Every structure is written in C-alpha cells, then in structure tokens.
Tab-separated table of C-alpha atoms in Angstrom:
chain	number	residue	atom	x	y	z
G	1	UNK	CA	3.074	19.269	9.709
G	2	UNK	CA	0.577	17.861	7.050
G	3	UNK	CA	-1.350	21.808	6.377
G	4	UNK	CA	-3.722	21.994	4.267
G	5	UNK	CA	-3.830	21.252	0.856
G	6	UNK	CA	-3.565	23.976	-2.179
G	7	UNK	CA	-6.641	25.283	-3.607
G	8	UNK	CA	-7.457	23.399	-6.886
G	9	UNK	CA	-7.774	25.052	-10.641
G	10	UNK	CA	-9.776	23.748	-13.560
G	11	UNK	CA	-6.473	22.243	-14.738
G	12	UNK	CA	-5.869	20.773	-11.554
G	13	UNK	CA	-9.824	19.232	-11.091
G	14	UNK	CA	-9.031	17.761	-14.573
G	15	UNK	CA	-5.690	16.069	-13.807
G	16	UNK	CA	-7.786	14.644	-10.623
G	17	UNK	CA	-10.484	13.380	-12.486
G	18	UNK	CA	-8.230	11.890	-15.524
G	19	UNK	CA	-6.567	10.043	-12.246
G	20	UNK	CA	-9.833	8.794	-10.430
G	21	UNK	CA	-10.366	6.932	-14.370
G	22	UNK	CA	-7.192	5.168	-14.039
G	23	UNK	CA	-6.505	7.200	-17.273
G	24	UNK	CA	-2.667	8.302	-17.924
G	25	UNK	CA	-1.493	11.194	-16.894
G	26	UNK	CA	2.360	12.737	-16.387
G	27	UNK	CA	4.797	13.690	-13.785
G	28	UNK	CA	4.384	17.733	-14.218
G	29	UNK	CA	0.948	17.669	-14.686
G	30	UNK	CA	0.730	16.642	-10.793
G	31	UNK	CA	3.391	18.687	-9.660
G	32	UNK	CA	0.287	20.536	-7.574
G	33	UNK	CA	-0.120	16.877	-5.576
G	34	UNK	CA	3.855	17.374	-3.815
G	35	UNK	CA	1.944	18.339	-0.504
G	36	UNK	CA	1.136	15.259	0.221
G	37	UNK	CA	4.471	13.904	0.037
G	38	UNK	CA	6.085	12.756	3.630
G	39	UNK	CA	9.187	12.099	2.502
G	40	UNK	CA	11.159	13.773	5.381
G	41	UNK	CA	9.081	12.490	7.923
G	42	UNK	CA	9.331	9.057	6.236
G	43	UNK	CA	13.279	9.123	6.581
G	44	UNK	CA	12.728	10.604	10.037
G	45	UNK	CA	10.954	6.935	10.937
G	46	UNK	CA	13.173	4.904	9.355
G	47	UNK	CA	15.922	6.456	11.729
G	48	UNK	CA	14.286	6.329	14.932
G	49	UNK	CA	15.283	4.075	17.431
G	50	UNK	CA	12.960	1.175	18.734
G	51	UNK	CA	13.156	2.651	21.888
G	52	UNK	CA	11.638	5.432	20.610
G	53	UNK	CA	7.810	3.908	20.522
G	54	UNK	CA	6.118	7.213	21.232
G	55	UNK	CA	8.086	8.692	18.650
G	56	UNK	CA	7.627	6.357	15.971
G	57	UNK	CA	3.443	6.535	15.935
G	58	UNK	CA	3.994	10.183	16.234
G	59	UNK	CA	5.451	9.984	13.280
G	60	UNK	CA	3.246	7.281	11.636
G	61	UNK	CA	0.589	9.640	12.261
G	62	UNK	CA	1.801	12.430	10.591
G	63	UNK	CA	2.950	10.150	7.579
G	64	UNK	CA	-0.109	7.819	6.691
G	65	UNK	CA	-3.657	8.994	6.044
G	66	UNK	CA	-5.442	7.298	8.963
G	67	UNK	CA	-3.689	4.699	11.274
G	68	UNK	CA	-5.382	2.452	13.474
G	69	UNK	CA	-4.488	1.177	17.016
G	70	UNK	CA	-2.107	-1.203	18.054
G	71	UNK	CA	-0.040	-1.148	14.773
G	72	UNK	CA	3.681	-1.730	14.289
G	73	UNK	CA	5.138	-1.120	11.275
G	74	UNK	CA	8.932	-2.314	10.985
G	75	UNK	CA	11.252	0.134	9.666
G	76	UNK	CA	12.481	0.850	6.486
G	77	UNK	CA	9.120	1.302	5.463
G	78	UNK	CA	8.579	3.623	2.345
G	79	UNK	CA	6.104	5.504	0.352
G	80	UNK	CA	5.500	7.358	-2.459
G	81	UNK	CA	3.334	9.819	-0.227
G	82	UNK	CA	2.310	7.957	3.074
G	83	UNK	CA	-0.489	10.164	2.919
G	84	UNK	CA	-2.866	8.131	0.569
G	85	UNK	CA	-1.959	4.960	2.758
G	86	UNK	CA	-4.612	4.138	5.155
G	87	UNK	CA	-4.162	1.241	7.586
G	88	UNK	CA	-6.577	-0.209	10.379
G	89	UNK	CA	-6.066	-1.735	13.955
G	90	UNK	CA	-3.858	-4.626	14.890
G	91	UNK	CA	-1.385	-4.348	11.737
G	92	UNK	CA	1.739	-5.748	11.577
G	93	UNK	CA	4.372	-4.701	8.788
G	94	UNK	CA	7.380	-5.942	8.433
G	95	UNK	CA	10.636	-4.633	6.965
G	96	UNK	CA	10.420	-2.737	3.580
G	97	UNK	CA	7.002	-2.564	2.910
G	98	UNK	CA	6.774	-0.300	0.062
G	99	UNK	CA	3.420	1.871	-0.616
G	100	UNK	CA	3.440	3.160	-4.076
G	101	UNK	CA	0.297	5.336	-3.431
G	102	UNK	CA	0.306	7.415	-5.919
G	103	UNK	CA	-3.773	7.052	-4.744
G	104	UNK	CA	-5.396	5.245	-1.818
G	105	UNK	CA	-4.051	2.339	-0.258
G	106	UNK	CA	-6.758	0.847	2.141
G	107	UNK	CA	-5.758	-1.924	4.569
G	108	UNK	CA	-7.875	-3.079	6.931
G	109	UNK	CA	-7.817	-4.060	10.633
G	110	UNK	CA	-5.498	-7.239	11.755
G	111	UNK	CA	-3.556	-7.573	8.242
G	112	UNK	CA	-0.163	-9.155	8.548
G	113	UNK	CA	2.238	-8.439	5.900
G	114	UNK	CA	5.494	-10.235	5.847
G	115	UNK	CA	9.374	-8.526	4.358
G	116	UNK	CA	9.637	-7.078	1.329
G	117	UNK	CA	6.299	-6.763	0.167
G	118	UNK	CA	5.486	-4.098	-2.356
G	119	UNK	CA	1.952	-2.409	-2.998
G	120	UNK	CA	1.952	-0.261	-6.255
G	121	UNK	CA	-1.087	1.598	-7.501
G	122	UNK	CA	0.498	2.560	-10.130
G	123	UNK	CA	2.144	1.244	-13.434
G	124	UNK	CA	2.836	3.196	-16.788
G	125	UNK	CA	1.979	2.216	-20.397
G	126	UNK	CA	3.645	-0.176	-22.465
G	127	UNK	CA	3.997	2.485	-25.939
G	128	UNK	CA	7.440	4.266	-24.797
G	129	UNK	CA	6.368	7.335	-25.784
G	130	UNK	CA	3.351	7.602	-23.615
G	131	UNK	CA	5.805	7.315	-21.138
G	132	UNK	CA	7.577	10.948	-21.657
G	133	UNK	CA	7.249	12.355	-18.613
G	134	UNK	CA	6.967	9.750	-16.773
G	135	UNK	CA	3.164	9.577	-18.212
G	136	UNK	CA	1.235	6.405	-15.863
G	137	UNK	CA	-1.503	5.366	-14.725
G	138	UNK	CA	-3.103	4.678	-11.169
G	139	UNK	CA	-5.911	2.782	-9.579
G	140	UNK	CA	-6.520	1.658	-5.805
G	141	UNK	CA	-5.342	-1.311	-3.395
G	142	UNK	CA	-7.744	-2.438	-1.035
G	143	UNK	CA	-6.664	-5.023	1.906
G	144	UNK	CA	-9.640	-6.607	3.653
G	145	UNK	CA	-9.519	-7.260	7.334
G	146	UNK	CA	-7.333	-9.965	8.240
G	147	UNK	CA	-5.552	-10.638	5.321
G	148	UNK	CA	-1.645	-12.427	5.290
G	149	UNK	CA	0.260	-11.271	3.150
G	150	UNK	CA	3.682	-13.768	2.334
G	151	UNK	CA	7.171	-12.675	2.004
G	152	UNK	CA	8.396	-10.978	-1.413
G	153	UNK	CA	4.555	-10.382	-3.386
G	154	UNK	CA	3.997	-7.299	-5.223
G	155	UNK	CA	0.666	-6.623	-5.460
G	156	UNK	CA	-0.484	-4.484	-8.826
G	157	UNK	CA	-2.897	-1.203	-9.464
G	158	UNK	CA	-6.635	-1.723	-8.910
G	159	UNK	CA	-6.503	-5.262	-6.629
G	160	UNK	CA	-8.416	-6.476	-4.195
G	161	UNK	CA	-7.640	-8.982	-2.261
G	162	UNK	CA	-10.564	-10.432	-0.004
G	163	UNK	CA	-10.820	-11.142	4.479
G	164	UNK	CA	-8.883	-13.557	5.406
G	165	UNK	CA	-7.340	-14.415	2.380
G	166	UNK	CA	-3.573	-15.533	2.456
G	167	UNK	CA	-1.120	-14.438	-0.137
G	168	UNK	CA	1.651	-16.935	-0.729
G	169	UNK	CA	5.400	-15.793	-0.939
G	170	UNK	CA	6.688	-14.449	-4.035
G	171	UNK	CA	3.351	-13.817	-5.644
G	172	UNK	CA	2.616	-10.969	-8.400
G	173	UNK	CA	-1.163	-10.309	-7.903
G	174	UNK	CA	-2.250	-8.864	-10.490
G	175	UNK	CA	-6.129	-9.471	-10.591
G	176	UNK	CA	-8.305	-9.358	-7.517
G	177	UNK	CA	-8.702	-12.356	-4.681
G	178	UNK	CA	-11.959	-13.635	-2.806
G	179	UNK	CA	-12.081	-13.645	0.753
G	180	UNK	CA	-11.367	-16.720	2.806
G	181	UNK	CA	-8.767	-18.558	0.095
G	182	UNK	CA	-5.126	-19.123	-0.643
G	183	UNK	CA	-3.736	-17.253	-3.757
G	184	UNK	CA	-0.255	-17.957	-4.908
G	185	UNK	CA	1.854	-17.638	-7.839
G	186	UNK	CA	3.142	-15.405	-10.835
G	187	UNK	CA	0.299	-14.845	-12.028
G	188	UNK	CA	-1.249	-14.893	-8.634
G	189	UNK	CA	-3.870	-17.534	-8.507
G	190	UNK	CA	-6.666	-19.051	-6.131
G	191	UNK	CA	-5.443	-22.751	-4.965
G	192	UNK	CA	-8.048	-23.263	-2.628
G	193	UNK	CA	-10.553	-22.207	0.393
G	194	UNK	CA	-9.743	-21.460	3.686
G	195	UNK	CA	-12.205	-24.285	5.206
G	196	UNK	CA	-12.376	-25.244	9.334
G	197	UNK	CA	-10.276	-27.980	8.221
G	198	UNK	CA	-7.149	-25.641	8.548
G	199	UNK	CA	-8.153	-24.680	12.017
G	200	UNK	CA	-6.845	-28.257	13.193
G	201	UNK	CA	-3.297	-27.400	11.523
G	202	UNK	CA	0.078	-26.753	13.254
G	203	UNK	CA	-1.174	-27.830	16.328
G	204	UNK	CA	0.899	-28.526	19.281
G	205	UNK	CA	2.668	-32.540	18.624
G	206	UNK	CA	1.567	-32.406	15.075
C-alpha cells in the first residue's frame, strides 16, 4: 500500500525546495523521501506472469504515480521510486525501461518507447567532493503525447522532448526537442521535420 506520506519539518521543506531548483543535495538529507519508494512492488511486477494481466496493472497502479488506460509496460521495468513516474493512455514500454525519478517523470498519452531506454532526472556534479554522499542534482522529464522513443537512448535531467517527435536509437538527449521532428545522435540533435511527406512511407509494395 502507497499510505500517506510523513509530515514534513523545516529541514525537510528546505531539502524539497533546494530539489525543485535543481540545486544539489545528498543521499541522507532525503532519507525522509524512502516512502515513496516501490521497490518491492517493482520486483513483484517484474515476476509476474503474462498471464497474470489483472495482476500486473494492479500492480502498475500501486507503483507509478498516475497510469493511464490501455498501457503495457514490458517487464523488467525499473525505477528509482515508480511513484514520481506518471504515464498517460495507449503507452507501450518495452523491456528495461529504466525511470530514474528521483522527481517527476511525465509521459504523455500514445508514447512508444522501444528496449533499453533509460530516463534519468538526475545526474551529480562533476567536483568529486560534492559528490560525498552521493550529493546530485535533479530536474524533470516531460514526454509529449505521441512521442517514439528508439532503442538504447538515455534521455538526461530537465528534457523535453516535443508531440510526435521521434528519438533515434542510441541517442543521449541531453537538451530539449520540438514537437513534430526527428532527433538523433550523441549529442542528440534535430535532423529534420516530421512533414505529410512521411505519411506516404512504408507503404504496402514500397
């Protein structure tokens, strides 16, 4: 059961607020944020069998933050939480998505997001000793509606990536993408637009 969460201190609202700034901030400090861990229900989904369909968005439910309708997500999946992932109607997932949500991950309705495709909000600093404690830093993913996501891309803290935009394979995203184009690359860059031209492609004969 999610429950509710613990009531916040000063210290707490501070950590919260040094977060929402994408400002660093260290492994004990947000001890108070473990609630919102799902990681047993997490390894309870990546066991279940497929014929287990009610089961599985019974558990999806109790994992993610809000899920839509009509979404399969293939297992393993995994999460830093689950409970800062949000993800809309028609979604497909396939295997080993990882959500590094460390804070919200929004994804809209009918994204498609190929294997091994991580999302991470959250990176640390370069200094090493900002990084006692595991000291980082966090800032939020946002998937627009419709979005394809390619095989193997990592996409980076505080991206955006626009509707209907297409991600190609092995990309590292690391700035944000306009709707309606095709990004690839490491850096992740905008080739071109999604025109009505490409509504003609892969048709039947050709």
């Amino acid at each position: 059961m999610k429950g509710p969460p613990p009531v916040a201190d000063a210290h707490d609202e501070e950590v919260r607020a040094r977060i929402a700034r994408g400002l660093v901030y260290t492994e004990s400090e947000t001890a108070f944020l473990a609630f919102g861990r799902r990681t047993e229900q997490i390894f309870e989904y990546n066991h279940t069998p497929p014929r287990e369909a009610e089961r599985r968005r019974s558990l999806l439910a109790e994992i993610l933050g809000s899920v839509g309708e009509r979404v399969v997500l293939l297992p393993p999946f995994h999460a830093a939480f689950g409970s800062n992932t949000h993800i809309g109607d028609d979604f497909f997932g396939n295997v080993n998505l990882t959500c590094v949500d460390d804070v919200a991950i929004r994804i809209g309705d009918g994204v498609m997001i190929a294997p091994s495709v991580t999302l991470t909000t959250t990176g640390h600093p370069v200094h090493p000793s900002r990084r006692a404690d595991f000291g980082r830093f966090s800032e939020p993913i946002v998937i627009e509606d419709k979005v394809w996501i390619g095989s193997n891309v990592v996409v980076l803290p505080g991206v955006r990536i626009g509707y209907g935009s297409v991600i190609g394979a092995g990309s590292v995203v690391s700035r944000s993408i306009p709707p309606m184009t095709i990004a690839l690359g490491t850096p992740c860059r905008v080739v071109r637009d999604i025109t009505d031209e490409d509504l003609t492609t892969r048709l039947a004969g050709q």
